[in-house]
Structure formats: structure tokens, C-alpha cells
Amino acid sequence: QKEVEQNSGPLSVPEGAIASLNCTYSDRGSQSFFWYRQYSGKSPELIMFIYSNGDKEDGRFTAQLNKASQYVSLLIRDSQPSDSATYLCAGRPNAGKSTFGDGTTLTVKP
Amino acid sequence: GAGVSQSPSNKVTEKGKDVELRCDPISGHTALYWYRQSLGQGLEFLIYFQGNSAPDKSGLPSDRFSAERTGGSVSTLTIQRTQQEDSAVYLCASSFLTGAAFFGQGTRLTVV
């Protein structure tokens, strides 16, 4: 079992819809969780982080964390074609290394 | 600079040659990662440095791969006797003791 698993995708949503990206993790010692966006041919860039159970909102993005279920998600509201990318989930224990999932590719169709 | 800097950005080498890839992390970051990413694939973890601790080398694919981090800052990833399957983008990232990792722009390695 991988330490961080993501929806295999690809995921396709129409413009303006909500895109939901999901991630589960196996290491209960993970304390911090991160979502990265990677455009084709580019490096991953950090878009959200979450440390506490519940929701965290930043503009059109909402990260959700449920430590009891070992589940992290990213919601993108009012999806735009520019959101089309691969989204990577990562978990990190305190003072340990981040572990990344394989990513979910999102396509937003105009 | 403000971000993670990697050099060279592109490297073409002949099969069997050795290559060195450099990573200059964000100032003050104690952790440094090397990953490899083949076209259309996820991140493949190679090695993790954290402060003065022994590095986590569990992801290095063979003994042809090695990395060092001098003075807790700059890191060099060395690939000896390169093979065509080593062709990929090599990404470096750095972070504080806790918190998110920030990535460099990567080095695209092509072995011909």
C-alpha cells in the first residue's frame, strides 16, 4: 500500500463546476498536508496546506482534512480551464520527510 | 535568490558518462529532497537530507546514484555511467524542519 493514495483520474469537469480531488494516507503520524499543482512541463507549486481537522478556504480552493479517517481533499469551485493540471497531495510527519501521491490529472472543459 | 535554484536546466550526455546536477536550496531551509519524474509519471523519491542527520537514501535506484550536501546548503546529485533509462527531469526541493517543500525548476537529463 502506498503511503499517500490519490484518485487515479483523470478527472474531467465542465467550466464553472466544482472539482473534487481526494487523497488518503496510511501514516497516522502525518501532521501536515499539502496540495500542489503541476502544469505540464513545469515543477509542482504549493497551492494549499492544512494542519487541523476541518476545512480551510483560500479563494476558490478549499482543503478538507479528517485525521480520524486519514482523508484529505481539495475542492476547486467555479473551475476554470486554467485549473487544468495535475494535482499532487503530500503528507508530512513532524520533522520528517514529505511523502507525495502520484497525482490526479484534472481537465476543465470550456 | 528567493527560490530553489537548479543547474543546469538541461543536460544531454552520452551513455556511460557521469553527470552532476546541482541544487541550491532556499536560504535557511534545513531539509532538501531530490526527486525524479519521467514523462507523464509521478514524483519518484530519491534522497532526503535533514540538517546534520544521516540522509534517507532509500529511494536511490542503484549504486550509480549518489548525492551529497555540503555545509547544510548546496547539494549535488551524481549519476555515474549514465543509462538511457536515467533520462528524466530531476527535481530538487527544500523546506524548513516542518512545513511545505518548495521545488526548483528541475534539470532535464537526456542520455543519448
PDB file of C-alpha atoms in Angstrom:
ATOM      1  CA  GLN A   1       0.000   0.000   0.000  1.00  0.00           C
ATOM      2  CA  LYS A   2       1.338   3.450  -0.898  1.00  0.00           C
ATOM      3  CA  GLU A   3       1.662   5.896   1.970  1.00  0.00           C
ATOM      4  CA  VAL A   4      -0.346   8.523   0.068  1.00  0.00           C
ATOM      5  CA  GLU A   5      -3.007   7.451  -2.421  1.00  0.00           C
ATOM      6  CA  GLN A   6      -4.915   9.718  -4.776  1.00  0.00           C
ATOM      7  CA  ASN A   7      -7.838   9.233  -7.174  1.00  0.00           C
ATOM      8  CA  SER A   8      -6.262   7.660 -10.227  1.00  0.00           C
ATOM      9  CA  GLY A   9      -8.094  10.049 -12.542  1.00  0.00           C
ATOM     10  CA  PRO A  10      -8.072  11.594 -14.988  1.00  0.00           C
ATOM     11  CA  LEU A  11     -10.864  13.860 -13.812  1.00  0.00           C
ATOM     12  CA  SER A  12     -12.810  15.995 -16.249  1.00  0.00           C
ATOM     13  CA  VAL A  13     -15.284  18.704 -15.223  1.00  0.00           C
ATOM     14  CA  PRO A  14     -17.067  21.440 -17.165  1.00  0.00           C
ATOM     15  CA  GLU A  15     -16.077  25.044 -16.662  1.00  0.00           C
ATOM     16  CA  GLY A  16     -17.810  26.532 -13.633  1.00  0.00           C
ATOM     17  CA  ALA A  17     -18.300  23.181 -11.883  1.00  0.00           C
ATOM     18  CA  ILE A  18     -16.767  22.020  -8.597  1.00  0.00           C
ATOM     19  CA  ALA A  19     -13.766  19.723  -8.947  1.00  0.00           C
ATOM     20  CA  SER A  20     -13.168  17.331  -6.052  1.00  0.00           C
ATOM     21  CA  LEU A  21      -9.757  15.766  -5.566  1.00  0.00           C
ATOM     22  CA  ASN A  22      -9.243  13.136  -2.901  1.00  0.00           C
ATOM     23  CA  CYS A  23      -6.312  11.694  -1.038  1.00  0.00           C
ATOM     24  CA  THR A  24      -5.898   9.068   1.686  1.00  0.00           C
ATOM     25  CA  TYR A  25      -2.808   8.413   3.766  1.00  0.00           C
ATOM     26  CA  SER A  26      -1.612   5.492   5.821  1.00  0.00           C
ATOM     27  CA  ASP A  27       0.857   7.120   8.234  1.00  0.00           C
ATOM     28  CA  ARG A  28      -1.088   8.268  11.302  1.00  0.00           C
ATOM     29  CA  GLY A  29       1.984  10.251  12.298  1.00  0.00           C
ATOM     30  CA  SER A  30       1.400  12.646   9.422  1.00  0.00           C
ATOM     31  CA  GLN A  31       0.641  16.084  10.810  1.00  0.00           C
ATOM     32  CA  SER A  32       0.766  18.437   7.848  1.00  0.00           C
ATOM     33  CA  PHE A  33      -0.810  18.081   4.441  1.00  0.00           C
ATOM     34  CA  PHE A  34      -0.135  19.934   1.239  1.00  0.00           C
ATOM     35  CA  TRP A  35      -1.696  20.287  -2.181  1.00  0.00           C
ATOM     36  CA  TYR A  36       0.485  21.107  -5.154  1.00  0.00           C
ATOM     37  CA  ARG A  37      -0.472  21.965  -8.711  1.00  0.00           C
ATOM     38  CA  GLN A  38       1.790  20.896 -11.563  1.00  0.00           C
ATOM     39  CA  TYR A  39       1.273  22.211 -15.051  1.00  0.00           C
ATOM     40  CA  SER A  40       2.633  20.123 -17.899  1.00  0.00           C
ATOM     41  CA  GLY A  41       6.388  20.668 -18.238  1.00  0.00           C
ATOM     42  CA  LYS A  42       6.604  22.678 -15.011  1.00  0.00           C
ATOM     43  CA  SER A  43       7.557  21.976 -11.400  1.00  0.00           C
ATOM     44  CA  PRO A  44       4.986  21.415  -8.665  1.00  0.00           C
ATOM     45  CA  GLU A  45       3.860  24.596  -6.912  1.00  0.00           C
ATOM     46  CA  LEU A  46       2.262  24.740  -3.487  1.00  0.00           C
ATOM     47  CA  ILE A  47      -1.360  25.909  -3.518  1.00  0.00           C
ATOM     48  CA  MET A  48      -2.749  24.888  -0.108  1.00  0.00           C
ATOM     49  CA  PHE A  49      -1.638  23.484   3.224  1.00  0.00           C
ATOM     50  CA  ILE A  50      -3.712  22.237   6.127  1.00  0.00           C
ATOM     51  CA  TYR A  51      -2.738  21.079   9.600  1.00  0.00           C
ATOM     52  CA  SER A  52      -6.004  20.885  11.543  1.00  0.00           C
ATOM     53  CA  ASN A  53      -9.139  18.854  11.102  1.00  0.00           C
ATOM     54  CA  GLY A  54     -11.864  20.640   9.214  1.00  0.00           C
ATOM     55  CA  ASP A  55     -11.953  22.966   6.255  1.00  0.00           C
ATOM     56  CA  LYS A  56      -9.569  25.658   5.119  1.00  0.00           C
ATOM     57  CA  GLU A  57     -10.626  28.047   2.391  1.00  0.00           C
ATOM     58  CA  ASP A  58      -8.459  30.196   0.143  1.00  0.00           C
ATOM     59  CA  GLY A  59     -10.322  31.864  -2.688  1.00  0.00           C
ATOM     60  CA  ARG A  60     -11.829  29.189  -4.933  1.00  0.00           C
ATOM     61  CA  PHE A  61      -9.884  26.441  -3.153  1.00  0.00           C
ATOM     62  CA  THR A  62     -10.979  24.547  -0.043  1.00  0.00           C
ATOM     63  CA  ALA A  63      -8.830  21.916   1.626  1.00  0.00           C
ATOM     64  CA  GLN A  64     -10.514  19.429   3.959  1.00  0.00           C
ATOM     65  CA  LEU A  65      -8.773  17.212   6.500  1.00  0.00           C
ATOM     66  CA  ASN A  66     -10.199  14.345   8.508  1.00  0.00           C
ATOM     67  CA  LYS A  67      -7.431  12.757  10.579  1.00  0.00           C
ATOM     68  CA  ALA A  68      -9.703  10.077  12.029  1.00  0.00           C
ATOM     69  CA  SER A  69     -10.494   8.836   8.507  1.00  0.00           C
ATOM     70  CA  GLN A  70      -6.986   9.677   7.236  1.00  0.00           C
ATOM     71  CA  TYR A  71      -8.501  11.616   4.396  1.00  0.00           C
ATOM     72  CA  VAL A  72      -7.587  14.889   2.715  1.00  0.00           C
ATOM     73  CA  SER A  73      -9.440  16.558  -0.111  1.00  0.00           C
ATOM     74  CA  LEU A  74      -9.224  19.628  -2.301  1.00  0.00           C
ATOM     75  CA  LEU A  75     -12.293  21.298  -3.730  1.00  0.00           C
ATOM     76  CA  ILE A  76     -11.982  23.781  -6.561  1.00  0.00           C
ATOM     77  CA  ARG A  77     -15.089  25.887  -7.015  1.00  0.00           C
ATOM     78  CA  ASP A  78     -16.020  27.638 -10.263  1.00  0.00           C
ATOM     79  CA  SER A  79     -13.387  25.585 -12.103  1.00  0.00           C
ATOM     80  CA  GLN A  80     -11.593  27.365 -14.918  1.00  0.00           C
ATOM     81  CA  PRO A  81      -9.690  25.950 -17.910  1.00  0.00           C
ATOM     82  CA  SER A  82      -6.549  27.395 -16.306  1.00  0.00           C
ATOM     83  CA  ASP A  83      -7.074  24.947 -13.415  1.00  0.00           C
ATOM     84  CA  SER A  84      -6.300  22.070 -15.797  1.00  0.00           C
ATOM     85  CA  ALA A  85      -3.196  20.469 -14.319  1.00  0.00           C
ATOM     86  CA  THR A  86      -2.026  17.544 -12.213  1.00  0.00           C
ATOM     87  CA  TYR A  87      -2.705  17.942  -8.500  1.00  0.00           C
ATOM     88  CA  LEU A  88      -0.367  16.295  -6.007  1.00  0.00           C
ATOM     89  CA  CYS A  89      -1.218  15.547  -2.397  1.00  0.00           C
ATOM     90  CA  ALA A  90       1.554  15.267   0.208  1.00  0.00           C
ATOM     91  CA  GLY A  91       1.655  14.380   3.882  1.00  0.00           C
ATOM     92  CA  ARG A  92       4.417  15.087   6.373  1.00  0.00           C
ATOM     93  CA  PRO A  93       5.024  13.990   9.964  1.00  0.00           C
ATOM     94  CA  ASN A  94       6.647  16.483  12.321  1.00  0.00           C
ATOM     95  CA  ALA A  95      10.330  16.783  11.431  1.00  0.00           C
ATOM     96  CA  GLY A  96      10.009  14.006   8.880  1.00  0.00           C
ATOM     97  CA  LYS A  97      10.001  13.986   5.123  1.00  0.00           C
ATOM     98  CA  SER A  98       7.014  14.780   2.921  1.00  0.00           C
ATOM     99  CA  THR A  99       5.530  11.847   1.013  1.00  0.00           C
ATOM    100  CA  PHE A 100       3.729  12.533  -2.259  1.00  0.00           C
ATOM    101  CA  GLY A 101       0.896  10.781  -4.014  1.00  0.00           C
ATOM    102  CA  ASP A 102       1.107  10.059  -7.728  1.00  0.00           C
ATOM    103  CA  GLY A 103      -1.229  12.906  -8.599  1.00  0.00           C
ATOM    104  CA  THR A 104      -4.625  13.331 -10.228  1.00  0.00           C
ATOM    105  CA  THR A 105      -4.887  14.994 -13.617  1.00  0.00           C
ATOM    106  CA  LEU A 106      -7.748  17.471 -13.884  1.00  0.00           C
ATOM    107  CA  THR A 107      -9.134  18.776 -17.157  1.00  0.00           C
ATOM    108  CA  VAL A 108     -11.624  21.646 -17.096  1.00  0.00           C
ATOM    109  CA  LYS A 109     -13.545  21.815 -20.355  1.00  0.00           C
ATOM    110  CA  PRO A 110     -14.771  25.214 -21.606  1.00  0.00           C
TER     111      PRO A 110
ATOM    112  CA  GLY B   1      17.856  34.126  -4.911  1.00  0.00           C
ATOM    113  CA  ALA B   2      14.499  33.683  -3.281  1.00  0.00           C
ATOM    114  CA  GLY B   3      13.699  30.245  -4.679  1.00  0.00           C
ATOM    115  CA  VAL B   4      15.328  26.851  -5.160  1.00  0.00           C
ATOM    116  CA  SER B   5      17.857  27.037  -7.963  1.00  0.00           C
ATOM    117  CA  GLN B   6      18.910  24.052 -10.036  1.00  0.00           C
ATOM    118  CA  SER B   7      21.610  23.795 -12.652  1.00  0.00           C
ATOM    119  CA  PRO B   8      21.921  23.011 -15.430  1.00  0.00           C
ATOM    120  CA  SER B   9      18.330  23.336 -16.629  1.00  0.00           C
ATOM    121  CA  ASN B  10      19.050  20.915 -19.462  1.00  0.00           C
ATOM    122  CA  LYS B  11      21.761  18.311 -19.827  1.00  0.00           C
ATOM    123  CA  VAL B  12      22.411  15.984 -22.740  1.00  0.00           C
ATOM    124  CA  THR B  13      25.012  13.320 -22.101  1.00  0.00           C
ATOM    125  CA  GLU B  14      26.292  10.215 -23.778  1.00  0.00           C
ATOM    126  CA  LYS B  15      25.515   6.813 -22.351  1.00  0.00           C
ATOM    127  CA  GLY B  16      28.226   5.765 -19.934  1.00  0.00           C
ATOM    128  CA  LYS B  17      29.293   9.272 -18.931  1.00  0.00           C
ATOM    129  CA  ASP B  18      28.965  10.657 -15.408  1.00  0.00           C
ATOM    130  CA  VAL B  19      26.790  13.699 -14.694  1.00  0.00           C
ATOM    131  CA  GLU B  20      26.452  16.077 -11.759  1.00  0.00           C
ATOM    132  CA  LEU B  21      23.279  18.001 -11.050  1.00  0.00           C
ATOM    133  CA  ARG B  22      23.314  20.913  -8.633  1.00  0.00           C
ATOM    134  CA  CYS B  23      20.691  22.246  -6.259  1.00  0.00           C
ATOM    135  CA  ASP B  24      20.903  25.494  -4.302  1.00  0.00           C
ATOM    136  CA  PRO B  25      18.078  25.476  -1.722  1.00  0.00           C
ATOM    137  CA  ILE B  26      16.196  28.388  -0.197  1.00  0.00           C
ATOM    138  CA  SER B  27      18.375  30.059   2.414  1.00  0.00           C
ATOM    139  CA  GLY B  28      17.681  28.721   5.908  1.00  0.00           C
ATOM    140  CA  HIS B  29      15.908  25.587   4.752  1.00  0.00           C
ATOM    141  CA  THR B  30      17.249  22.598   6.641  1.00  0.00           C
ATOM    142  CA  ALA B  31      15.601  19.872   4.549  1.00  0.00           C
ATOM    143  CA  LEU B  32      16.449  19.049   0.954  1.00  0.00           C
ATOM    144  CA  TYR B  33      14.867  16.466  -1.351  1.00  0.00           C
ATOM    145  CA  TRP B  34      15.761  15.020  -4.726  1.00  0.00           C
ATOM    146  CA  TYR B  35      13.048  13.504  -6.917  1.00  0.00           C
ATOM    147  CA  ARG B  36      12.968  12.096 -10.420  1.00  0.00           C
ATOM    148  CA  GLN B  37       9.996  12.451 -12.761  1.00  0.00           C
ATOM    149  CA  SER B  38       9.658  10.626 -16.042  1.00  0.00           C
ATOM    150  CA  LEU B  39       7.251  11.909 -18.683  1.00  0.00           C
ATOM    151  CA  GLY B  40       3.652  11.544 -17.551  1.00  0.00           C
ATOM    152  CA  GLN B  41       4.636   9.900 -14.273  1.00  0.00           C
ATOM    153  CA  GLY B  42       4.527  10.883 -10.618  1.00  0.00           C
ATOM    154  CA  LEU B  43       7.395  12.005  -8.434  1.00  0.00           C
ATOM    155  CA  GLU B  44       9.923   9.273  -7.656  1.00  0.00           C
ATOM    156  CA  PHE B  45      11.646   9.978  -4.327  1.00  0.00           C
ATOM    157  CA  LEU B  46      15.418   9.635  -4.465  1.00  0.00           C
ATOM    158  CA  ILE B  47      17.014  11.061  -1.307  1.00  0.00           C
ATOM    159  CA  TYR B  48      16.213  13.321   1.671  1.00  0.00           C
ATOM    160  CA  PHE B  49      18.618  15.404   3.747  1.00  0.00           C
ATOM    161  CA  GLN B  50      17.577  16.932   7.060  1.00  0.00           C
ATOM    162  CA  GLY B  51      20.074  19.068   8.923  1.00  0.00           C
ATOM    163  CA  ASN B  52      23.031  17.070  10.201  1.00  0.00           C
ATOM    164  CA  SER B  53      21.127  13.773  10.285  1.00  0.00           C
ATOM    165  CA  ALA B  54      22.132  10.837   8.114  1.00  0.00           C
ATOM    166  CA  PRO B  55      20.361  11.194   4.749  1.00  0.00           C
ATOM    167  CA  ASP B  56      17.455   8.941   3.815  1.00  0.00           C
ATOM    168  CA  LYS B  57      18.829   7.244   0.708  1.00  0.00           C
ATOM    169  CA  SER B  58      16.035   4.690   0.453  1.00  0.00           C
ATOM    170  CA  GLY B  59      14.866   5.920  -2.966  1.00  0.00           C
ATOM    171  CA  LEU B  60      18.165   5.777  -4.842  1.00  0.00           C
ATOM    172  CA  PRO B  61      17.556   3.262  -7.666  1.00  0.00           C
ATOM    173  CA  SER B  62      21.091   1.882  -7.892  1.00  0.00           C
ATOM    174  CA  ASP B  63      24.623   2.423  -6.618  1.00  0.00           C
ATOM    175  CA  ARG B  64      25.276   4.548  -9.698  1.00  0.00           C
ATOM    176  CA  PHE B  65      23.335   7.302  -7.934  1.00  0.00           C
ATOM    177  CA  SER B  66      24.767   9.308  -5.074  1.00  0.00           C
ATOM    178  CA  ALA B  67      24.178  12.694  -3.513  1.00  0.00           C
ATOM    179  CA  GLU B  68      25.884  14.926  -1.054  1.00  0.00           C
ATOM    180  CA  ARG B  69      25.010  18.121   0.704  1.00  0.00           C
ATOM    181  CA  THR B  70      27.897  20.306   1.684  1.00  0.00           C
ATOM    182  CA  GLY B  71      27.695  22.649   4.648  1.00  0.00           C
ATOM    183  CA  GLY B  72      23.987  22.000   5.022  1.00  0.00           C
ATOM    184  CA  SER B  73      23.290  24.011   1.882  1.00  0.00           C
ATOM    185  CA  VAL B  74      24.116  23.179  -1.739  1.00  0.00           C
ATOM    186  CA  SER B  75      23.524  19.621  -2.887  1.00  0.00           C
ATOM    187  CA  THR B  76      24.928  17.675  -5.807  1.00  0.00           C
ATOM    188  CA  LEU B  77      23.308  14.581  -7.287  1.00  0.00           C
ATOM    189  CA  THR B  78      25.789  12.437  -9.199  1.00  0.00           C
ATOM    190  CA  ILE B  79      24.851   9.728 -11.669  1.00  0.00           C
ATOM    191  CA  GLN B  80      27.719   7.520 -12.776  1.00  0.00           C
ATOM    192  CA  ARG B  81      27.818   5.545 -16.020  1.00  0.00           C
ATOM    193  CA  THR B  82      24.520   7.005 -17.202  1.00  0.00           C
ATOM    194  CA  GLN B  83      21.995   4.774 -18.929  1.00  0.00           C
ATOM    195  CA  GLN B  84      19.153   5.724 -21.258  1.00  0.00           C
ATOM    196  CA  GLU B  85      16.621   4.860 -18.549  1.00  0.00           C
ATOM    197  CA  ASP B  86      18.127   7.643 -16.421  1.00  0.00           C
ATOM    198  CA  SER B  87      16.590  10.191 -18.805  1.00  0.00           C
ATOM    199  CA  ALA B  88      14.058  12.193 -16.806  1.00  0.00           C
ATOM    200  CA  VAL B  89      13.517  15.508 -15.073  1.00  0.00           C
ATOM    201  CA  TYR B  90      15.376  15.677 -11.767  1.00  0.00           C
ATOM    202  CA  LEU B  91      13.675  17.930  -9.240  1.00  0.00           C
ATOM    203  CA  CYS B  92      15.113  19.351  -6.067  1.00  0.00           C
ATOM    204  CA  ALA B  93      13.000  20.753  -3.237  1.00  0.00           C
ATOM    205  CA  SER B  94      13.773  22.329   0.105  1.00  0.00           C
ATOM    206  CA  SER B  95      11.846  23.110   3.272  1.00  0.00           C
ATOM    207  CA  PHE B  96      12.188  24.083   6.898  1.00  0.00           C
ATOM    208  CA  LEU B  97      12.193  21.352   9.534  1.00  0.00           C
ATOM    209  CA  THR B  98       8.415  21.251   9.197  1.00  0.00           C
ATOM    210  CA  GLY B  99       6.233  22.734   6.529  1.00  0.00           C
ATOM    211  CA  ALA B 100       5.900  22.598   2.792  1.00  0.00           C
ATOM    212  CA  ALA B 101       8.618  21.746   0.329  1.00  0.00           C
ATOM    213  CA  PHE B 102       9.344  24.238  -2.446  1.00  0.00           C
ATOM    214  CA  PHE B 103      10.603  22.983  -5.779  1.00  0.00           C
ATOM    215  CA  GLY B 104      13.247  24.172  -8.179  1.00  0.00           C
ATOM    216  CA  GLN B 105      12.621  24.335 -11.908  1.00  0.00           C
ATOM    217  CA  GLY B 106      14.276  20.961 -12.459  1.00  0.00           C
ATOM    218  CA  THR B 107      17.062  19.605 -14.628  1.00  0.00           C
ATOM    219  CA  ARG B 108      16.001  17.751 -17.759  1.00  0.00           C
ATOM    220  CA  LEU B 109      18.522  14.971 -18.334  1.00  0.00           C
ATOM    221  CA  THR B 110      18.697  13.239 -21.698  1.00  0.00           C
ATOM    222  CA  VAL B 111      21.024  10.275 -22.153  1.00  0.00           C
ATOM    223  CA  VAL B 112      21.782   9.517 -25.790  1.00  0.00           C
TER     224      VAL B 112
END
